[in-house]
Tab-separated table of C-alpha atoms and ligand atoms in Angstrom:
chain	number	residue	atom	x	y	z
A	1	MET	CA	12.841	44.164	-26.074
A	2	PRO	CA	12.966	40.458	-26.810
A	3	GLU	CA	12.610	38.043	-24.015
A	4	GLY	CA	15.339	35.614	-23.070
A	5	PRO	CA	14.774	31.815	-23.635
A	6	PRO	CA	12.458	30.478	-21.104
A	7	GLU	CA	13.991	29.119	-17.991
A	8	GLU	CA	14.906	25.585	-18.441
A	9	VAL	CA	12.723	23.394	-16.091
A	10	GLU	CA	14.514	19.978	-15.251
A	11	LEU	CA	12.067	17.278	-16.228
A	12	MET	CA	11.994	14.109	-14.002
A	13	LYS	CA	11.886	10.512	-15.514
A	14	SER	CA	10.190	8.410	-12.662
A	15	VAL	CA	9.271	4.589	-12.950
A	16	VAL	CA	6.647	3.365	-10.399
A	17	THR	CA	6.735	-0.230	-10.179
A	18	GLY	CA	3.538	-1.638	-9.283
A	19	GLY	CA	2.015	1.481	-10.630
A	20	ALA	CA	-1.250	0.164	-11.577
A	21	GLY	CA	-2.001	-0.944	-7.934
A	22	PHE	CA	-3.834	0.887	-5.292
A	23	ILE	CA	-1.268	3.479	-3.919
A	24	GLY	CA	0.693	3.398	-7.182
A	25	SER	CA	-1.956	4.220	-9.168
A	26	HIS	CA	-2.514	7.071	-6.625
A	27	LEU	CA	1.435	8.301	-6.754
A	28	VAL	CA	1.289	7.856	-10.721
A	29	GLU	CA	-1.309	10.760	-11.168
A	30	HIS	CA	0.471	12.820	-8.568
A	31	LEU	CA	3.757	12.561	-10.289
A	32	LEU	CA	2.065	13.543	-13.766
A	33	ALA	CA	0.346	16.477	-11.854
A	34	GLN	CA	3.949	17.452	-10.923
A	35	GLY	CA	4.997	17.358	-14.709
A	36	ASP	CA	7.059	14.263	-14.763
A	37	GLU	CA	7.531	11.741	-17.161
A	38	VAL	CA	6.223	8.518	-15.862
A	39	VAL	CA	6.538	4.782	-16.426
A	40	VAL	CA	4.757	2.259	-15.217
A	41	LEU	CA	6.112	-1.352	-14.565
A	42	ASP	CA	3.299	-3.707	-13.364
A	43	ASP	CA	2.423	-7.187	-14.156
A	44	PHE	CA	-1.556	-6.595	-13.432
A	45	SER	CA	-1.442	-9.471	-11.092
A	46	THR	CA	-3.519	-7.152	-8.415
A	47	GLY	CA	-3.081	-3.822	-9.954
A	48	SER	CA	-5.667	-2.950	-13.091
A	49	ARG	CA	-5.739	-0.643	-15.817
A	50	ARG	CA	-8.791	0.587	-14.536
A	51	ASN	CA	-6.811	2.058	-11.720
A	52	LEU	CA	-5.052	4.348	-14.417
A	53	ALA	CA	-8.171	5.270	-16.480
A	54	ALA	CA	-7.817	9.088	-15.084
A	55	VAL	CA	-4.251	9.361	-16.920
A	56	GLU	CA	-4.418	6.972	-19.745
A	57	GLY	CA	-4.583	9.515	-22.202
A	58	SER	CA	-1.552	11.307	-20.736
A	59	SER	CA	1.357	11.471	-23.233
A	60	ALA	CA	3.654	11.714	-20.345
A	61	LEU	CA	2.751	8.203	-19.189
A	62	SER	CA	3.850	4.829	-20.619
A	63	VAL	CA	2.579	1.634	-19.302
A	64	VAL	CA	5.031	-1.539	-19.574
A	65	GLU	CA	3.397	-4.588	-18.808
A	66	GLY	CA	5.947	-7.078	-17.105
A	67	SER	CA	7.202	-8.549	-14.157
A	68	ILE	CA	9.802	-7.296	-11.830
A	69	LEU	CA	11.376	-10.755	-11.953
A	70	ASP	CA	12.052	-10.169	-15.500
A	71	ARG	CA	15.767	-8.875	-15.083
A	72	PRO	CA	16.272	-7.594	-18.650
A	73	LEU	CA	13.032	-5.954	-18.733
A	74	VAL	CA	13.403	-4.302	-15.222
A	75	ASP	CA	16.906	-2.878	-16.705
A	76	ALA	CA	15.471	-1.568	-19.730
A	77	VAL	CA	12.524	0.307	-18.107
A	78	ILE	CA	14.677	1.804	-15.489
A	79	GLU	CA	17.966	2.455	-17.524
A	80	HIS	CA	17.228	6.373	-18.010
A	81	ALA	CA	15.021	6.842	-14.981
A	82	ASP	CA	16.004	9.807	-12.332
A	83	ARG	CA	13.715	8.398	-9.548
A	84	VAL	CA	12.060	4.794	-8.948
A	85	PHE	CA	9.200	4.134	-6.592
A	86	HIS	CA	9.416	0.684	-6.062
A	87	LEU	CA	5.669	-0.352	-4.929
A	88	ALA	CA	5.526	-3.721	-6.852
A	89	ALA	CA	5.318	-6.341	-4.157
A	90	ALA	CA	2.818	-9.190	-3.683
A	91	VAL	CA	0.533	-7.678	-0.924
A	92	GLY	CA	-2.566	-8.647	0.920
A	93	VAL	CA	-2.536	-11.210	3.833
A	94	ARG	CA	-4.893	-13.510	1.911
A	95	ARG	CA	-2.961	-13.736	-1.129
A	96	ILE	CA	0.307	-14.114	0.777
A	97	VAL	CA	-1.066	-17.037	2.809
A	98	LYS	CA	-2.714	-18.300	-0.675
A	99	GLU	CA	0.489	-18.092	-2.618
A	100	PRO	CA	3.480	-17.764	-0.353
A	101	LEU	CA	6.141	-19.214	-2.796
A	102	GLU	CA	5.160	-16.742	-5.248
A	103	CYS	CA	5.070	-13.739	-3.037
A	104	LEU	CA	8.518	-14.495	-1.671
A	105	ARG	CA	9.916	-14.614	-5.054
A	106	VAL	CA	8.700	-11.363	-6.095
A	107	ASN	CA	9.268	-9.881	-2.739
A	108	LEU	CA	12.881	-11.054	-2.787
A	109	HIS	CA	14.092	-11.423	-6.360
A	110	GLY	CA	12.069	-8.846	-7.582
A	111	THR	CA	13.207	-6.278	-5.381
A	112	GLU	CA	16.799	-7.327	-5.881
A	113	ASN	CA	16.411	-6.944	-9.735
A	114	VAL	CA	14.808	-3.304	-9.032
A	115	LEU	CA	17.847	-2.025	-6.614
A	116	ALA	CA	20.286	-3.546	-9.059
A	117	ALA	CA	19.165	-1.830	-12.054
A	118	ALA	CA	18.640	1.438	-10.308
A	119	CYS	CA	22.275	1.312	-8.830
A	120	SER	CA	23.386	0.701	-12.493
A	121	ALA	CA	21.329	3.658	-13.384
A	122	GLU	CA	22.258	5.924	-10.775
A	123	ALA	CA	18.573	6.242	-9.875
A	124	VAL	CA	17.219	7.311	-6.489
A	125	VAL	CA	15.075	4.563	-5.374
A	126	LEU	CA	11.872	5.010	-2.561
A	127	LEU	CA	11.563	1.510	-1.228
A	128	ALA	CA	7.783	0.538	0.018
A	129	SER	CA	8.188	-1.606	2.882
A	130	THR	CA	5.551	-2.258	5.490
A	131	SER	CA	4.376	-2.025	9.351
A	132	GLU	CA	4.394	-5.766	9.225
A	133	ILE	CA	8.037	-6.060	9.859
A	134	TYR	CA	7.670	-5.072	13.342
A	135	GLY	CA	5.338	-8.433	13.755
A	136	LYS	CA	3.845	-8.821	17.108
A	137	ASN	CA	5.300	-5.803	18.835
A	138	THR	CA	2.613	-4.035	20.316
A	139	SER	CA	4.255	-1.050	21.563
A	140	ASP	CA	2.898	2.336	22.243
A	141	GLY	CA	4.276	4.227	19.283
A	142	LEU	CA	6.450	1.964	17.152
A	143	THR	CA	9.647	3.928	16.398
A	144	GLU	CA	11.857	3.090	13.199
A	145	GLU	CA	14.236	1.467	15.726
A	146	SER	CA	11.827	-0.731	17.654
A	147	ASP	CA	12.406	-4.330	17.845
A	148	ARG	CA	10.578	-6.906	15.499
A	149	ILE	CA	8.805	-9.782	17.131
A	150	LEU	CA	8.324	-12.378	14.330
A	151	GLY	CA	6.497	-15.574	14.545
A	152	SER	CA	7.959	-18.725	13.047
A	153	PRO	CA	9.028	-18.156	9.284
A	154	LEU	CA	6.977	-21.744	8.681
A	155	LYS	CA	4.008	-19.542	9.174
A	156	SER	CA	2.830	-18.035	5.821
A	157	ARG	CA	1.833	-14.668	7.487
A	158	TRP	CA	5.565	-14.012	8.712
A	159	THR	CA	6.986	-15.005	5.197
A	160	TYR	CA	6.075	-11.296	3.991
A	161	ALA	CA	7.438	-9.721	7.080
A	162	ALA	CA	10.773	-11.752	6.696
A	163	ALA	CA	10.980	-10.860	2.704
A	164	LYS	CA	10.312	-7.117	3.346
A	165	GLY	CA	13.192	-7.240	6.216
A	166	ILE	CA	15.616	-8.541	3.827
A	167	ASP	CA	14.512	-6.173	1.022
A	168	GLU	CA	15.203	-3.384	3.624
A	169	ALA	CA	18.634	-4.862	4.418
A	170	MET	CA	19.535	-5.158	0.810
A	171	ALA	CA	18.746	-1.870	0.013
A	172	HIS	CA	20.748	-0.513	3.068
A	173	VAL	CA	23.785	-2.492	1.708
A	174	TYR	CA	23.390	-0.939	-1.614
A	175	PHE	CA	23.482	2.496	-0.003
A	176	GLU	CA	26.418	1.889	2.153
A	177	ARG	CA	28.744	-0.389	-0.129
A	178	HIS	CA	27.227	1.309	-3.775
A	179	GLY	CA	26.398	4.584	-2.800
A	180	LEU	CA	22.654	3.957	-3.979
A	181	ARG	CA	20.211	6.998	-3.038
A	182	VAL	CA	17.654	5.214	-1.441
A	183	ALA	CA	14.781	5.898	1.265
A	184	ILE	CA	12.993	3.607	2.566
A	185	VAL	CA	9.036	3.911	3.877
A	186	ARG	CA	7.256	1.473	6.055
A	187	LEU	CA	3.708	1.871	5.369
A	188	PHE	CA	1.052	1.745	7.915
A	189	ASN	CA	-2.542	0.241	6.624
A	190	THR	CA	-2.869	2.763	3.918
A	191	VAL	CA	-6.377	2.991	2.593
A	192	GLY	CA	-8.327	4.874	0.203
A	193	PRO	CA	-10.109	4.989	-3.193
A	194	ARG	CA	-9.439	2.067	-5.352
A	195	GLN	CA	-8.113	-0.459	-2.748
A	196	THR	CA	-9.817	-3.523	-3.399
A	197	GLY	CA	-11.071	-5.934	-0.616
A	198	ARG	CA	-10.351	-8.823	-2.560
A	199	TYR	CA	-6.955	-9.744	-0.768
A	200	GLY	CA	-8.561	-9.319	2.720
A	201	MET	CA	-7.887	-5.655	3.303
A	202	VAL	CA	-10.279	-4.721	5.774
A	203	VAL	CA	-11.761	-1.034	5.100
A	204	PRO	CA	-12.798	-1.916	1.650
A	205	ASN	CA	-14.179	-5.412	2.910
A	206	LEU	CA	-16.039	-3.894	5.729
A	207	VAL	CA	-17.246	-0.908	3.492
A	208	GLY	CA	-18.304	-3.371	0.639
A	209	GLN	CA	-20.250	-5.682	3.148
A	210	ALA	CA	-22.194	-2.265	4.598
A	211	VAL	CA	-23.247	-1.200	1.387
A	212	ARG	CA	-24.320	-4.352	0.209
A	213	GLY	CA	-26.313	-4.871	3.636
A	214	GLU	CA	-24.370	-7.777	4.319
A	215	PRO	CA	-22.910	-8.766	7.941
A	216	LEU	CA	-19.800	-7.100	8.489
A	217	THR	CA	-17.214	-9.905	9.037
A	218	VAL	CA	-14.810	-9.018	12.118
A	219	TYR	CA	-12.398	-11.429	12.526
A	220	GLY	CA	-11.595	-12.474	16.264
A	221	ASP	CA	-12.545	-10.577	19.236
A	222	GLY	CA	-12.447	-7.493	17.016
A	223	LEU	CA	-10.425	-5.763	19.790
A	224	GLN	CA	-7.010	-5.527	17.778
A	225	THR	CA	-6.359	-2.010	16.640
A	226	ARG	CA	-4.948	-0.452	13.667
A	227	CYS	CA	-3.968	3.350	12.552
A	228	PHE	CA	-5.268	3.566	9.004
A	229	SER	CA	-3.952	6.357	6.907
A	230	TYR	CA	-5.351	8.010	4.071
A	231	VAL	CA	-3.511	7.415	0.560
A	232	GLY	CA	-3.929	10.997	-0.175
A	233	ASP	CA	-1.910	12.037	2.609
A	234	ILE	CA	0.765	9.240	1.914
A	235	VAL	CA	1.559	9.955	-1.838
A	236	PRO	CA	3.210	13.627	-1.742
A	237	ALA	CA	5.289	12.643	1.362
A	238	LEU	CA	6.322	9.438	-0.625
A	239	VAL	CA	7.788	12.053	-3.501
A	240	ARG	CA	9.016	14.265	-0.881
A	241	LEU	CA	10.995	11.336	0.841
A	242	ALA	CA	12.500	10.772	-2.487
A	243	ASP	CA	13.939	13.631	-2.913
A	244	ALA	CA	15.085	14.375	0.543
A	245	ARG	CA	19.097	14.072	0.176
A	246	GLU	CA	19.095	13.070	4.114
A	247	ALA	CA	16.120	10.149	3.957
A	248	TYR	CA	18.790	7.975	1.841
A	249	GLY	CA	20.081	5.098	4.116
A	250	ARG	CA	17.191	5.473	6.298
A	251	ALA	CA	13.826	4.093	7.038
A	252	PHE	CA	10.476	5.943	8.074
A	253	ASN	CA	7.139	5.111	9.405
A	254	MET	CA	4.319	6.521	7.783
A	255	GLY	CA	0.802	5.966	9.444
A	256	GLY	CA	-2.342	7.186	10.490
A	257	SER	CA	-2.496	9.109	13.809
A	258	GLN	CA	-5.942	7.456	15.136
A	259	GLU	CA	-5.895	4.233	16.809
A	260	ILE	CA	-9.013	2.170	16.398
A	261	SER	CA	-9.934	-1.381	17.008
A	262	ILE	CA	-11.573	-3.211	13.956
A	263	LEU	CA	-14.517	-3.693	15.974
A	264	SER	CA	-15.032	0.120	16.433
A	265	LEU	CA	-14.215	0.642	12.889
A	266	ALA	CA	-16.938	-1.824	11.627
A	267	GLU	CA	-19.464	0.209	14.216
A	268	LEU	CA	-18.530	3.438	12.553
A	269	ILE	CA	-18.871	2.084	8.935
A	270	ILE	CA	-22.331	1.062	9.579
A	271	GLU	CA	-23.277	4.357	11.321
A	272	LEU	CA	-21.668	6.480	8.767
A	273	LEU	CA	-23.360	4.685	5.972
A	274	ARG	CA	-27.084	4.388	7.493
A	275	SER	CA	-26.301	0.485	6.940
A	276	PRO	CA	-29.007	-2.228	7.920
A	277	SER	CA	-25.987	-4.758	8.338
A	278	ARG	CA	-25.122	-5.898	11.498
A	279	ILE	CA	-21.676	-7.366	12.820
A	280	GLU	CA	-20.533	-10.769	12.748
A	281	LEU	CA	-17.544	-12.032	14.705
A	282	VAL	CA	-15.879	-14.743	12.912
A	283	PRO	CA	-13.328	-16.896	14.664
A	284	TYR	CA	-9.687	-16.767	13.120
A	285	ASP	CA	-9.673	-20.512	12.438
A	286	VAL	CA	-12.627	-19.786	10.082
A	287	ALA	CA	-11.203	-16.554	8.379
A	288	TYR	CA	-7.949	-17.838	8.021
A	289	PRO	CA	-6.175	-21.224	7.525
A	290	GLN	CA	-5.273	-22.903	10.809
A	291	GLY	CA	-2.460	-21.282	12.803
A	292	PHE	CA	-2.724	-17.817	11.627
A	293	GLU	CA	-1.632	-15.386	13.791
A	294	ASP	CA	-3.133	-11.757	13.674
A	295	MET	CA	-1.375	-8.332	14.820
A	296	ARG	CA	-3.031	-7.268	18.166
A	297	ARG	CA	-1.864	-3.708	17.810
A	298	ARG	CA	0.038	-1.630	15.661
A	299	VAL	CA	0.664	1.868	16.208
A	300	PRO	CA	3.246	4.060	14.527
A	301	ASP	CA	5.358	6.891	15.692
A	302	ASN	CA	5.792	9.116	13.113
A	303	THR	CA	8.059	11.624	14.422
A	304	LYS	CA	10.811	11.005	12.031
A	305	ALA	CA	9.127	11.434	8.817
A	306	ARG	CA	7.616	14.469	10.188
A	307	LYS	CA	10.759	16.279	10.991
A	308	CYS	CA	12.167	15.007	7.465
A	309	VAL	CA	9.455	15.603	5.122
A	310	GLY	CA	6.571	17.366	7.198
A	311	PHE	CA	4.515	14.089	6.934
A	312	ASP	CA	1.093	15.196	8.570
A	313	PRO	CA	-1.663	12.781	8.315
A	314	ARG	CA	-4.797	14.964	8.463
A	315	THR	CA	-7.602	12.879	7.053
A	316	ARG	CA	-9.973	11.420	9.534
A	317	LEU	CA	-11.022	7.945	9.311
A	318	ASP	CA	-14.947	9.160	8.987
A	319	GLU	CA	-13.636	11.339	5.833
A	320	ILE	CA	-11.539	8.099	4.530
A	321	VAL	CA	-14.427	5.612	5.167
A	322	LEU	CA	-16.749	7.855	3.017
A	323	ALA	CA	-14.096	8.431	0.303
A	324	VAL	CA	-13.850	4.190	0.172
A	325	GLU	CA	-18.010	4.017	-0.056
A	326	LYS	CA	-17.760	6.397	-3.061
A	327	SER	CA	-14.896	4.868	-5.258
A	328	LEU	CA	-16.872	1.416	-4.449
A	329	ARG	CA	-20.038	2.421	-5.622
A	330	ALA	CA	-18.495	4.388	-8.644
A	331	GLN	CA	-16.628	1.085	-9.632
A	332	LYS	CA	-18.076	-1.588	-11.904
A	333	PRO	CA	-16.783	-5.169	-11.475
A	334	LEU	CA	-14.028	-6.341	-13.872
A	335	ASP	CA	-14.806	-9.119	-15.919
A	336	GLY	CA	-14.306	-12.158	-13.635
A	337	ALA	CA	-14.190	-10.204	-10.615
A	338	SER	CA	-16.209	-11.069	-7.250
A	339	GLU	CA	-19.482	-10.996	-7.610
A	340	ALA	CA	-19.062	-10.053	-3.677
A	341	GLU	CA	-17.323	-6.918	-4.568
A	342	ALA	CA	-20.129	-5.547	-6.540
A	343	VAL	CA	-21.740	-2.738	-4.971
A	344	PRO	CA	-25.199	-1.021	-5.679
A	345	ALA	CA	-25.062	2.781	-6.509
A	346	ARG	CA	-26.563	5.217	-3.945
A	347	GLY	CA	-30.263	4.414	-3.610
A	348	GLY	CA	-30.252	1.298	-5.361
A	349	LYS	CA	-31.201	-1.938	-4.105
A	350	ASN	CA	-29.417	-2.867	-1.311
A	351	SER	CA	-29.254	-6.542	-1.869
A	352	ALA	CA	-26.106	-8.970	-1.909
A	353	SER	CA	-27.105	-10.012	-5.261
A	354	ALA	CA	-27.331	-6.318	-6.615
A	355	THR	CA	-24.632	-5.789	-9.341
A	356	PHE	CA	-23.783	-3.255	-11.965
A	357	ARG	CA	-24.189	-6.126	-14.842
B	1	LIG	N1	-10.298	-8.057	9.410
B	1	LIG	C1	-11.354	-8.142	9.938
B	1	LIG	N2	-12.291	-8.510	8.842
B	1	LIG	C2	-12.366	-8.728	7.527
B	1	LIG	C3	-10.676	-8.222	6.961
B	1	LIG	C4	-10.105	-8.127	8.052
B	1	LIG	O1	-11.634	-8.255	10.730
B	1	LIG	O2	-13.098	-8.778	6.534
B	1	LIG	C5	-8.919	-7.687	10.294
B	1	LIG	C6	-7.764	-8.401	10.346
B	1	LIG	O3	-7.962	-9.857	10.941
B	1	LIG	C7	-6.880	-7.467	10.875
B	1	LIG	C8	-7.223	-6.089	10.583
B	1	LIG	O4	-8.772	-6.544	10.346
B	1	LIG	O5	-6.855	-7.750	12.287
B	1	LIG	C9	-6.411	-5.717	9.366
B	1	LIG	O6	-6.446	-6.514	8.399
B	1	LIG	P1	-5.751	-5.876	7.120
B	1	LIG	O7	-5.794	-7.204	6.157
B	1	LIG	O8	-6.676	-4.705	6.337
B	1	LIG	O9	-4.228	-5.487	7.415
B	1	LIG	P2	-3.027	-6.056	8.280
B	1	LIG	O10	-3.794	-7.285	9.147
B	1	LIG	O11	-2.063	-6.315	7.643
B	1	LIG	O12	-2.906	-5.032	9.274
């Protein structure tokens, strides 16, 4: 008996803005593994082609180099998309403090371009937002309804939270007024392989220092806390959120379940990596421009994401630290990358000047 034609499998076309970045590149790999056709739009300002090395030969992947500020380009890239994962943003406390105007432009006008294009294309949008929007609210378990306690918009740190808050508001208006199917995720300190310490992120920074035998720079008194979540736990949940009808028009926290002070994090890293490094407390005024305000505590309540898409951040911090260490050791410095980021291979010279060159 001849068999009937194979059942049609609907292929999804996903656009990932910021797809060459840390989280974006993990998401691209996941989507390709699911059988999606994927288009990356990235300006390579903080992302890199190296992040996509594992999938660069894939016929289902196209990479477009360009900015989300380029409206005609954004329209063209999104025109035939089913889903848009909007991860492109100017991120990293150090970059935001250094280039506040550029960051504001990208985070505001860029997102507006993406939302408008997705609306015309009738594509679903997953908008990546941030726990920064809660600002100085140190509550035990921030829910999506928690108040935002922000410092002055004249202080560059708060411009990021302000811009992301406007992005969320814009997305919500598109949902309510124009029927855009958009889900918002507020990410709390996502970490893992390929995250660079160049823009100030603490885990790759401290792991890199520990591997090179340099002092671990802990800012302030080190008693500020965070809940780090693993990129491998976040990415599948992002895709499920984009596909969940009940997620549209709503925001979801996604963070780790283990609260830890930065001082304890540094101690854990030294112990796990058996590093000869010591800890150096660096005053905020030295680490950042004067007047910088840090978040004392930031703890998510993930209940909503757990209920909606089964978000379950299982990877422990010690596993995360070891994964970051492995990735840093495997990484060769890019041309022009800071020497401080170069890391010796295991068993190599534990010296600040050791590089792969
Ligand atoms: N931090 C630190 N040493 C570093 C980099 C960061 O002590 O080398 C601190 C930083 O001041 C903050 C925490 O670690 O209190 C997390 O910083 P990160 O920039 O990774 O994330 P965010 O501040 O956005 O939570």
